Tab-separated table of C-alpha atoms and ligand atoms in Angstrom:
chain	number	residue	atom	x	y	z
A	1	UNK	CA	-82.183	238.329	200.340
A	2	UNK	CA	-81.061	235.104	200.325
A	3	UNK	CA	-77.268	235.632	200.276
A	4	UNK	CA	-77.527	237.683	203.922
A	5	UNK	CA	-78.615	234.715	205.805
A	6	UNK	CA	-75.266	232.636	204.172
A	7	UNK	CA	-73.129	235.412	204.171
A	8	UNK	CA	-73.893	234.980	208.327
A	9	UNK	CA	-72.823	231.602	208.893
A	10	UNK	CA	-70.983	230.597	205.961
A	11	UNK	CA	-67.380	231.321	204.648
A	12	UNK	CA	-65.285	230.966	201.247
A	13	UNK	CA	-61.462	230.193	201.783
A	14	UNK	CA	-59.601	232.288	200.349
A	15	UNK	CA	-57.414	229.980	198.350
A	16	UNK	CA	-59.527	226.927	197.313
A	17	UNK	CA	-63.117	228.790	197.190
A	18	UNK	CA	-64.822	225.894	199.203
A	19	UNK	CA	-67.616	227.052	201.090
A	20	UNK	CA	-67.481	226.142	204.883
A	21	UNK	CA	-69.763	226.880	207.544
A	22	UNK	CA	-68.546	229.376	210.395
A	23	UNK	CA	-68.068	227.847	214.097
A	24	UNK	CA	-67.275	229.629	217.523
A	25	UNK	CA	-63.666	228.690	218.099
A	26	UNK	CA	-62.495	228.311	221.553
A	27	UNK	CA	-59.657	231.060	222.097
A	28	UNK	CA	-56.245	230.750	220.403
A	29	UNK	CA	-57.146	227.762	217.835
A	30	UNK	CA	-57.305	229.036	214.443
A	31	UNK	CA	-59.543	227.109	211.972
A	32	UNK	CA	-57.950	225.894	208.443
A	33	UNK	CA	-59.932	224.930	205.249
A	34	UNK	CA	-60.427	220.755	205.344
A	35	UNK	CA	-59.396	221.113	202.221
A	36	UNK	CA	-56.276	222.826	201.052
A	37	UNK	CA	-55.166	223.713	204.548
A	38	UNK	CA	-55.444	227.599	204.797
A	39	UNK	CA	-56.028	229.105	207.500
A	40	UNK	CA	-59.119	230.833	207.631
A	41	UNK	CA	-60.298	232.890	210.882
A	42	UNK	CA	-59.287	232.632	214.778
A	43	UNK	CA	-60.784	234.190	217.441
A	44	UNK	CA	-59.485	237.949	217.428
A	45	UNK	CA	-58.170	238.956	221.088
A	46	UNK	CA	-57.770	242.377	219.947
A	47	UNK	CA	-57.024	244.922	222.953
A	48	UNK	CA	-57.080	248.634	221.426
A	49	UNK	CA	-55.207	250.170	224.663
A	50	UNK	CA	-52.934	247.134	224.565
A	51	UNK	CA	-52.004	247.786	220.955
A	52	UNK	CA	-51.350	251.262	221.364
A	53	UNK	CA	-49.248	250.520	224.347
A	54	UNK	CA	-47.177	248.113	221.634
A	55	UNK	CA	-47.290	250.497	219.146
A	56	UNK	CA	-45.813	253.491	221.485
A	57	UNK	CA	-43.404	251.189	222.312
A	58	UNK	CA	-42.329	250.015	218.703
A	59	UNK	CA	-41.803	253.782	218.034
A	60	UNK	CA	-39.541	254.608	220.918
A	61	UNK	CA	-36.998	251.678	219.571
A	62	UNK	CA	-37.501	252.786	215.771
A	63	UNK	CA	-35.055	255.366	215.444
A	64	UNK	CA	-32.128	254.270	217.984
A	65	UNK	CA	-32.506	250.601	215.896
A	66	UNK	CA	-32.437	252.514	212.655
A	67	UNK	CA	-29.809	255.372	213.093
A	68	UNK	CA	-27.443	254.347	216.163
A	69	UNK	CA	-24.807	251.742	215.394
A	70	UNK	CA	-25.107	247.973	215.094
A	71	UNK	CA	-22.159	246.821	213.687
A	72	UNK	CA	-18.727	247.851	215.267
A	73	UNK	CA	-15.182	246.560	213.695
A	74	UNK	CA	-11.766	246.412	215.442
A	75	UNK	CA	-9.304	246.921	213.062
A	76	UNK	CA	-5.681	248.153	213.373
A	77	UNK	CA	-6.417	250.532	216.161
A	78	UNK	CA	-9.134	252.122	214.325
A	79	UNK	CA	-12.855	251.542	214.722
A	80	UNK	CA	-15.779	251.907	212.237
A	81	UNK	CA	-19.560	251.517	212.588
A	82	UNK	CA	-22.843	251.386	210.581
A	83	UNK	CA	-25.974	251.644	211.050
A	84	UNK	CA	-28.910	249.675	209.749
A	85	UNK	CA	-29.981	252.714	207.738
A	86	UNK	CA	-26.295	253.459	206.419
A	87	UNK	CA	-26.170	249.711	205.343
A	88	UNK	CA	-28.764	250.502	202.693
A	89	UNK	CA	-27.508	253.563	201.495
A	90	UNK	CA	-23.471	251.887	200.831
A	91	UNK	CA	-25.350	249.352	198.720
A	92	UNK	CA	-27.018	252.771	196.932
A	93	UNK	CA	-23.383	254.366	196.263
A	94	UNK	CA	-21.787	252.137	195.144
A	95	UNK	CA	-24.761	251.967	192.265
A	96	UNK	CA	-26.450	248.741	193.132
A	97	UNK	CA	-29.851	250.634	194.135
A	98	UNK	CA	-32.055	247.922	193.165
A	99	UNK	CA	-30.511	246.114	196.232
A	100	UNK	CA	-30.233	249.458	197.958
A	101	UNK	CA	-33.952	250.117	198.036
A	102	UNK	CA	-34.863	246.590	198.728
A	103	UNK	CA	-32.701	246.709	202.154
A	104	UNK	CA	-34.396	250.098	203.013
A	105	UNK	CA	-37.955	249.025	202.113
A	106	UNK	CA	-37.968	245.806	203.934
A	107	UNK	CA	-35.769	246.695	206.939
A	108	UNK	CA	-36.624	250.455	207.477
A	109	UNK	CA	-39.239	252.108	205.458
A	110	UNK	CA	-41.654	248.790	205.647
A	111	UNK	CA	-41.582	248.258	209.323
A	112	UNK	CA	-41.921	252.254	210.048
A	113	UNK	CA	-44.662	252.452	208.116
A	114	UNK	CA	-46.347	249.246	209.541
A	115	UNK	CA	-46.014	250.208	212.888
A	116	UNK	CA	-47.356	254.208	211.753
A	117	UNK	CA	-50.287	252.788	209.692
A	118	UNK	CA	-51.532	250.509	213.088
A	119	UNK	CA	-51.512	253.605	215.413
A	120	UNK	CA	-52.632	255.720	212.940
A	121	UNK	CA	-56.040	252.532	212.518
A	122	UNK	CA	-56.219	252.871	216.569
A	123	UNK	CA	-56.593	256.113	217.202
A	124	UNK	CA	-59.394	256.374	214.510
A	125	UNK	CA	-60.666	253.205	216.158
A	126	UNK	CA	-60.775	255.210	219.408
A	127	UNK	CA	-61.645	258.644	218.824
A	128	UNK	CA	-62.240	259.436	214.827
A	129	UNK	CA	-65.149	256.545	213.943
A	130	UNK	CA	-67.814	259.263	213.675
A	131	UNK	CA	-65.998	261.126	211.033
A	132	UNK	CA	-66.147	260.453	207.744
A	133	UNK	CA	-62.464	261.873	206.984
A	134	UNK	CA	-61.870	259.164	209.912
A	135	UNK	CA	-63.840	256.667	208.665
A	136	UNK	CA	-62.436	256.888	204.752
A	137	UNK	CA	-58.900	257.178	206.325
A	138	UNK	CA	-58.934	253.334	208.122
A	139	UNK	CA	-60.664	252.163	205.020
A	140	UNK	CA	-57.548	253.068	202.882
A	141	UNK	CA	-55.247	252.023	205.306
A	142	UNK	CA	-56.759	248.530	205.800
A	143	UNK	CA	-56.939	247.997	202.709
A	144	UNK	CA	-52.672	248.598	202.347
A	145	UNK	CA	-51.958	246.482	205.698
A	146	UNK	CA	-51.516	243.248	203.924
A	147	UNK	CA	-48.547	244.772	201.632
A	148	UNK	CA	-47.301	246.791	204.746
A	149	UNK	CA	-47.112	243.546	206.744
A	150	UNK	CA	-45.671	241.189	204.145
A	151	UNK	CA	-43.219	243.986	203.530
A	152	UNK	CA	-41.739	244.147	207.272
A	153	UNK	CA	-38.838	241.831	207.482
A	154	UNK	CA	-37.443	242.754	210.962
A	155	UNK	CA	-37.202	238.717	211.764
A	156	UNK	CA	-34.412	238.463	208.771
A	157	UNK	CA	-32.429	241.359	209.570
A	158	UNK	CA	-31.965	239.801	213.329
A	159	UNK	CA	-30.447	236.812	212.080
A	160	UNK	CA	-28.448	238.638	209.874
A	161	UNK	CA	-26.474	240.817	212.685
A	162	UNK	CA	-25.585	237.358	213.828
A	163	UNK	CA	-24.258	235.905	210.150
A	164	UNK	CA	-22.435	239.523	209.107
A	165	UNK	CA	-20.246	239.231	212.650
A	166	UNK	CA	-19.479	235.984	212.144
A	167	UNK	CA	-18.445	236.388	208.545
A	168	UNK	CA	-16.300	238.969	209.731
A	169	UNK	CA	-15.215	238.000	212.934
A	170	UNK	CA	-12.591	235.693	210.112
A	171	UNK	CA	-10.713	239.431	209.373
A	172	UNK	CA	-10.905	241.513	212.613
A	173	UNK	CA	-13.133	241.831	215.883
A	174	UNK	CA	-16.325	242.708	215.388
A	175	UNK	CA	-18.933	244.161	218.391
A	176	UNK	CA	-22.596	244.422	218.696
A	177	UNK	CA	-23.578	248.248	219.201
A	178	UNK	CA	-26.455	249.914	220.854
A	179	UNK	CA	-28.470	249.670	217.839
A	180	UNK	CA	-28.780	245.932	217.442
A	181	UNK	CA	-30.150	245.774	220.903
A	182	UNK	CA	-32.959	248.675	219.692
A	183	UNK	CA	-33.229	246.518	216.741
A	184	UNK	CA	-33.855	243.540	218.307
A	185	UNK	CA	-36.060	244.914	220.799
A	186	UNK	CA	-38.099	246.781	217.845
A	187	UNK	CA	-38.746	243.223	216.503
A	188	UNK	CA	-40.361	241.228	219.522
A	189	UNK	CA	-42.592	244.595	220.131
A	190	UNK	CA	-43.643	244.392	216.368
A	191	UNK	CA	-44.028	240.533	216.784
A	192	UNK	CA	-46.415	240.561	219.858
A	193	UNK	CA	-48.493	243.846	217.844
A	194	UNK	CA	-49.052	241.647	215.086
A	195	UNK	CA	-50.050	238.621	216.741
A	196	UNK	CA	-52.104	241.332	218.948
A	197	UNK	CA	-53.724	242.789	215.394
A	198	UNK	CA	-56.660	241.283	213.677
A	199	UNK	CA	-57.766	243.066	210.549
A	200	UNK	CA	-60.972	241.077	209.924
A	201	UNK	CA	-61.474	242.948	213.616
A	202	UNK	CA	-60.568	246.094	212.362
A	203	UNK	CA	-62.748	245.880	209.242
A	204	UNK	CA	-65.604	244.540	211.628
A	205	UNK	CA	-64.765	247.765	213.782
A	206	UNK	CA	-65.084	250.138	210.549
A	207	UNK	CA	-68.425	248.326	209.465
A	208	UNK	CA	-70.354	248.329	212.971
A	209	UNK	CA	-72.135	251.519	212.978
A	210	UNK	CA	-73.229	251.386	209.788
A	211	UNK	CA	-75.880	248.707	210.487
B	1	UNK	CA	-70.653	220.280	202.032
B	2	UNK	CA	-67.950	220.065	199.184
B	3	UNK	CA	-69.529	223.492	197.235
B	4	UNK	CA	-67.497	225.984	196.008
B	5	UNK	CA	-68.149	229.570	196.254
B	6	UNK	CA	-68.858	230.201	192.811
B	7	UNK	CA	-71.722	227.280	192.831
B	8	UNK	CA	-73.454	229.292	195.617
B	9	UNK	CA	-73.313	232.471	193.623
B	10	UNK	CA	-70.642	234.138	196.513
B	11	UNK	CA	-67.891	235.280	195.731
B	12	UNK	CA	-64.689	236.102	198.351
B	13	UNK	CA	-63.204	239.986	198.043
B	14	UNK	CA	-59.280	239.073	197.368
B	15	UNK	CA	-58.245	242.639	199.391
B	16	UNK	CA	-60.058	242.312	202.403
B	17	UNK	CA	-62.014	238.400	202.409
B	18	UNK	CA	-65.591	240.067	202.222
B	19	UNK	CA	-68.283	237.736	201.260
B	20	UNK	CA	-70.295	239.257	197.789
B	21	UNK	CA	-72.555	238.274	195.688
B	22	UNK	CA	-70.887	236.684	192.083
B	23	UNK	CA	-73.142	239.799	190.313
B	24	UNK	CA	-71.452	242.241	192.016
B	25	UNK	CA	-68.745	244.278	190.296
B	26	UNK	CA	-67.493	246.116	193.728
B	27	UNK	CA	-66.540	244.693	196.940
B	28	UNK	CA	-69.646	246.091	199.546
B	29	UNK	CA	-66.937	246.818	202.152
B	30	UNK	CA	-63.148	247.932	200.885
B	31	UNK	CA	-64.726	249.113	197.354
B	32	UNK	CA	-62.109	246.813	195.637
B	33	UNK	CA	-62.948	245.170	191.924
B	34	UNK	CA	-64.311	241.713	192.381
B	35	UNK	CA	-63.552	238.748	190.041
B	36	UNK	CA	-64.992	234.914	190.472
B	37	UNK	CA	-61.802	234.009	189.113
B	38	UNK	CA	-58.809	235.566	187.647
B	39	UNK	CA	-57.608	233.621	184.484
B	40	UNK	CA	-55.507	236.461	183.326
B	41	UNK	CA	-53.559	235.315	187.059
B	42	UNK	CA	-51.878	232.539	185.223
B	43	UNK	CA	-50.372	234.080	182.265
B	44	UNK	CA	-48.939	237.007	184.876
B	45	UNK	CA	-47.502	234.624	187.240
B	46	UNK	CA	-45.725	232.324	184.464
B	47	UNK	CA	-44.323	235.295	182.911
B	48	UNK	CA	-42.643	236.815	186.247
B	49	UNK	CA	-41.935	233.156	187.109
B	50	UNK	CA	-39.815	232.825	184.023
B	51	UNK	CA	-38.340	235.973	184.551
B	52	UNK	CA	-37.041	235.261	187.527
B	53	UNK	CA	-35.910	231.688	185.835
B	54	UNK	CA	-33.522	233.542	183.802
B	55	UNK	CA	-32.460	235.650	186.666
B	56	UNK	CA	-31.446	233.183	188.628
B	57	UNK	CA	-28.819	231.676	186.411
B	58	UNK	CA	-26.542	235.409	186.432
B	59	UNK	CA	-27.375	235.316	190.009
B	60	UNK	CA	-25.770	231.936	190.560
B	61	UNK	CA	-22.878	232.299	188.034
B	62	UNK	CA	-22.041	235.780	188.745
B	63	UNK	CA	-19.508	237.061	191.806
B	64	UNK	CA	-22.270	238.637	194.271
B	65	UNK	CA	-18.899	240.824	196.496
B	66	UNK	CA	-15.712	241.943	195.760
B	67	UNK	CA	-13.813	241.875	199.008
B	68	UNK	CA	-10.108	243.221	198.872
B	69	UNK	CA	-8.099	242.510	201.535
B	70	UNK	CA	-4.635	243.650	202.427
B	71	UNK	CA	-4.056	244.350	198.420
B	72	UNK	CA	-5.884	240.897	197.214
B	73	UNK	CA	-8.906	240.857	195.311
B	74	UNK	CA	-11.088	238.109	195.720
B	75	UNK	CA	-14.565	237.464	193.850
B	76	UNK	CA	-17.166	235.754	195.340
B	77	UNK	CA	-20.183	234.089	193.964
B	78	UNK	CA	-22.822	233.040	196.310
B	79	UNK	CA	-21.612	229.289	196.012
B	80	UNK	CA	-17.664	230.274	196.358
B	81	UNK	CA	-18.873	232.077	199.504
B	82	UNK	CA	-20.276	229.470	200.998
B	83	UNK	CA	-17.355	227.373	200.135
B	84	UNK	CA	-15.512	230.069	202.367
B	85	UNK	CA	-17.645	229.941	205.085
B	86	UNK	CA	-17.237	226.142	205.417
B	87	UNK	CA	-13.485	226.345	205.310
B	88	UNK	CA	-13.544	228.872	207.929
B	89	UNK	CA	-15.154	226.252	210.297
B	90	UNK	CA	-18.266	228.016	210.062
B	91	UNK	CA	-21.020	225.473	209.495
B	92	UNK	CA	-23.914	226.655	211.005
B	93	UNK	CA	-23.390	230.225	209.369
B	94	UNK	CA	-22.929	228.229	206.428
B	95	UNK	CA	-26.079	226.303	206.424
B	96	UNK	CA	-28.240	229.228	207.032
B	97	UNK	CA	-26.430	230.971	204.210
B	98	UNK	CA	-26.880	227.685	202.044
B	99	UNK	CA	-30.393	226.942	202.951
B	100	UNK	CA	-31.110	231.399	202.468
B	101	UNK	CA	-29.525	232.093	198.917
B	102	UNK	CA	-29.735	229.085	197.224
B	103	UNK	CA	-32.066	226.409	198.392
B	104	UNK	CA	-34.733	228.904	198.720
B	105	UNK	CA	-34.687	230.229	195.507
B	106	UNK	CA	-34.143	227.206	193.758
B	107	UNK	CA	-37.320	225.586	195.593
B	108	UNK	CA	-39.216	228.407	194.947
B	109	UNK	CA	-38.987	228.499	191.197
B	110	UNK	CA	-39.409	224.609	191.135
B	111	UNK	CA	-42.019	224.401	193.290
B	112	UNK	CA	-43.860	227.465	191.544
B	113	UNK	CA	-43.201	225.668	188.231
B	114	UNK	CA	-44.774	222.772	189.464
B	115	UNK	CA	-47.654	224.759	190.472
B	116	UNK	CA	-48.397	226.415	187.526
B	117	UNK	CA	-47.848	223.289	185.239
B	118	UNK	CA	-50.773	221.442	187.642
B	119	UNK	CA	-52.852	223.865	186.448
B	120	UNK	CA	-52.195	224.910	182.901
B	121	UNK	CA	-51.226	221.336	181.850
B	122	UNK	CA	-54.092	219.471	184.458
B	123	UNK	CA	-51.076	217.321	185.915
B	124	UNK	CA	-52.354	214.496	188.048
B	125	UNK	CA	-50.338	215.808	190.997
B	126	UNK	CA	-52.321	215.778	194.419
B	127	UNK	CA	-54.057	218.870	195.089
B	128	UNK	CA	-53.626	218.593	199.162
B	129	UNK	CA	-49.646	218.479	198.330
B	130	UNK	CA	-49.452	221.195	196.155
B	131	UNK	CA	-51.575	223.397	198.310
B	132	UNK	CA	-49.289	222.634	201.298
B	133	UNK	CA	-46.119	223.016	199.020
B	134	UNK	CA	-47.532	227.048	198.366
B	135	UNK	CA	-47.884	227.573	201.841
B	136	UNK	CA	-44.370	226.826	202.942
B	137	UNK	CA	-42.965	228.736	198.911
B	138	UNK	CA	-45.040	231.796	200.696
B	139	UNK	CA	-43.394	231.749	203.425
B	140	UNK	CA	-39.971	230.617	202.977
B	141	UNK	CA	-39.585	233.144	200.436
B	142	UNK	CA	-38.736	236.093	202.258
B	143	UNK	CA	-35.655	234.466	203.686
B	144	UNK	CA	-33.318	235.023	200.364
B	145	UNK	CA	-33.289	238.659	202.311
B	146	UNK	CA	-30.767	237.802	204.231
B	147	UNK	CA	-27.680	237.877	201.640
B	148	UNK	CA	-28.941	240.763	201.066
B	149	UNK	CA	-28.976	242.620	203.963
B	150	UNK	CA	-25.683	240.836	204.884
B	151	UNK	CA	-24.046	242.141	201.734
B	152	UNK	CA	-25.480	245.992	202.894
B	153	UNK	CA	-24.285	245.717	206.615
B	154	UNK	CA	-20.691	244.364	204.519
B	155	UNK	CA	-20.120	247.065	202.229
B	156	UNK	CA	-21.117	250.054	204.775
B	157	UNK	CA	-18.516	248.804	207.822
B	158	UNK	CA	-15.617	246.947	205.822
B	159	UNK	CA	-14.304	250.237	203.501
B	160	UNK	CA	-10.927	250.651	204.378
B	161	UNK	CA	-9.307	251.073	201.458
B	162	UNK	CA	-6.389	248.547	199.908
B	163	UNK	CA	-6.444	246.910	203.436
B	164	UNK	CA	-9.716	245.729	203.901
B	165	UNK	CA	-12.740	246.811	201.555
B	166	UNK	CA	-16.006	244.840	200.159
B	167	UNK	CA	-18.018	245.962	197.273
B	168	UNK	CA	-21.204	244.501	195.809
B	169	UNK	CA	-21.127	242.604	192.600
B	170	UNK	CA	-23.283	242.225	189.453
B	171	UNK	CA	-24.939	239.034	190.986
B	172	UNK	CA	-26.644	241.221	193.919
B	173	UNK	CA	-28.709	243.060	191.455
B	174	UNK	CA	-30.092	239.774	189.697
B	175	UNK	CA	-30.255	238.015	193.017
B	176	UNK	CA	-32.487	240.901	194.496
B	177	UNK	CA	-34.706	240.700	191.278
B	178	UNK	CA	-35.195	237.507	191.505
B	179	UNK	CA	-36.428	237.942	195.311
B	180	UNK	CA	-39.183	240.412	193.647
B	181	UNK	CA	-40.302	238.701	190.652
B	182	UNK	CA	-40.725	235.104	192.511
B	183	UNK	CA	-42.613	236.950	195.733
B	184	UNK	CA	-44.796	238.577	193.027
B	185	UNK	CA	-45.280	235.425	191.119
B	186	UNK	CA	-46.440	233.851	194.284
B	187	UNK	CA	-48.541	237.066	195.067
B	188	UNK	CA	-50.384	237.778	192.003
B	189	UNK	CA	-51.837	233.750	191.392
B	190	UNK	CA	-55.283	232.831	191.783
B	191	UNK	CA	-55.279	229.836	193.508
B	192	UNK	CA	-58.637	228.776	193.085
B	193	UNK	CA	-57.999	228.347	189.341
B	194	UNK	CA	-56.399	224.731	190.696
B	195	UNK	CA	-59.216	223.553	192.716
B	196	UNK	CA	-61.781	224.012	189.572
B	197	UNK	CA	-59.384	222.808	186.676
B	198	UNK	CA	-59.566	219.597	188.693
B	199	UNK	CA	-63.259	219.638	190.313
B	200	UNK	CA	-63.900	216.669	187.835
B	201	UNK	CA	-61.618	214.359	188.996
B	202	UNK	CA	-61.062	212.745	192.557
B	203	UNK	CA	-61.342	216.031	194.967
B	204	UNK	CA	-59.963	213.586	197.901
B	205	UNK	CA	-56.429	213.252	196.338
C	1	ZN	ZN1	-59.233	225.888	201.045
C	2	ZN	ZN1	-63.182	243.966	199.829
């Protein structure tokens, strides 16, 4: 077969469909098509234990960010708080639930699941690989981590702690609570797991033993 | 080398970037349908692209909160609050509320437009710059969020009645819409449709 000696040394991007033959990249550059400028494949620095250590991590932050108060006003003696989790549903009661369910899907049910569907992929990676049930389980979930991942906007909810206070901050006083800290905190751990995660890794990972 | 995939007979799996063979129906490796190209791409993304068009013009015209305070009601469209934000000496807020909910959107749709006209209409526009233009509408687009989750973390702390209270407004719904429809629009195009409409001509430009 002709197309298993190309399909060893030469790539398509994914965006222009030029052919391009496959190099060993020194760590940490990423090649980009000469072309259009996409980038097509670094060298993955994948470290299972290291991920779940991240993803263990991510979890223990995931429900203080999500459930324990971020936002705290001072006004005329009296003090209220939210949560990022109530912020969604206000949106919801007041009957606005297309907004409603884009707040909870790209702030709390998109990130939960992210970080979920990556330890889920490890621990097959580490102990279910010689299962089929295992095997058929990372497929799936591989094949759903693009969505996942383009779902998760923890980065935009950060900045917008900062731009509700200060919005605010023109009627009353406004504090930071426990939660933004978890928040915050859940969003650098996510960053570092996804810079951490390489799915052409994981696919190579699922492929391996069948050869 | 300046071959495309489809001129070696290989052909890239769009869920997980498997290399297959142009015969094959199924990707060898995620199981996913496999198409050379996907023409039916274009007609999806201008019709969610033009959707979103509309959209944009409610969202933009339309108050996006109600915020009552101390008995008076003020309406605020995404522009007027901006306006607010400027007057309250808060420029930087400001600018990253500016550049969030209305230059994104706005370059999005353009840009996108652009995009789709280079390769339904063959527009001599340079491939290189267009390509690099998608990159940065991918990933700029997910920013319009932030109104949006602004507006939630609003209306859940600031309820206090005739004193101080904000409520969404119709503009929220059509502004989150029009987050959807232009990520999608983005999402469900086949780029390599521009590369071949305009193989013929000068690939440098
Ligand atoms: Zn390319
Ligand atoms: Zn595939």
């Amino acid at each position: 077969m002709h197309e298993n000696t190309a399909e060893n040394s030469v790539i398509l991007c994914r965006s222009c469909d030029l052919a391009i033959r496959k190099r060993a990249l020194p760590t940490g550059v990423r090649a980009l098509c000469p072309r259009c400028n996409t980038a097509l494949y670094d060298t993955p620095y994948c470290s299972v234990n290291g991920m779940l250590a991240l993803c263990i991590t991510a979890l223990v932050f995931y429900f203080p960010a999500n459930f324990f108060p971020v936002l705290e006003i001072h006004f005329l003696g009296s003090i209220r708080t939210t949560t990022v989790f109530q912020g969604a549903f206000a949106v919801f009661d007041q009957g606005y639930w297309v907004v409603g369910i884009a707040v909870l899907a790209a702030a709390v049910v998109g990130p939960g699941l992210l970080i979920l569907s990556i330890l889920i992929q490890l621990l097959i990676v580490k102990w279910g690989l010689d299962s089929p049930l295992g095997r058929h389980s990372l497929k799936q979930l591989l094949k759903f981590q693009g969505l996942l991942s383009q779902l998760t906007m923890l980065e935009i909810y950060v900045i917008s702690f900062l731009v509700s206070s200060f919005q605010l901050s023109d009627f009353s006083d406004i504090y930071f609570g426990m939660g933004t800290f978890c928040f915050t905190m859940l969003f650098l751990v996510t960053l570092f797991l996804q810079r951490e995660y390489d799915i052409e890794h994981m696919w190579g990972l699922l492929m391996q033993e069948r050869h | 080398m300046k071959q495309q995939g489809k001129d070696l007979g290989l052909c890239l799996c769009t869920v997980c970037r498997q290399l297959n063979g142009s015969d094959d129906s199924h990707c060898s490796r995620c199981g996913s349908e496999l198409h050379v190209r996907d023409y039916s791409s274009l007609q999806k993304s201008w019709a969610l692209l033009i959707t979103a068009a509309i959209l944009l013009v409610p969202a933009n015209l339309y108050p996006i909160t109600v915020l009552t305070n101390q008995g008076k009601v003020r309406h605020d469209t995404i522009f007027s609050g901006i306006i607010h934000l400027v007057q309250s000496d808060m420029f930087p807020i400001a600018i990253i509320v500016f550049i969030a909910s209305i230059l994104v959107p706005w370059v999005k749709i353009i840009g996108l437009a652009t995009y789709l006209c280079a390769i339904s209409f063959n527009l001599p526009i340079s491939k290189k710059k267009l390509m690099v233009g998608f990159h940065i509408i991918e990933w700029i687009g997910r920013w319009s969020m932030l109104d949006l989750f602004v507006i939630s973390l609003t209306v859940a702390l600031v309820n206090m009645g005739q004193l101080l209270d904000a409520k969404p407004a119709p503009a929220a719904t059509a502004f989150a819409l029009v987050i959807l429809l232009t990520q999608l629009a983005a999402k469900v195009l086949d780029t390599r449709l521009l590369w071949d409409r305009l193989e013929n001509q000068d690939d440098t430009n």
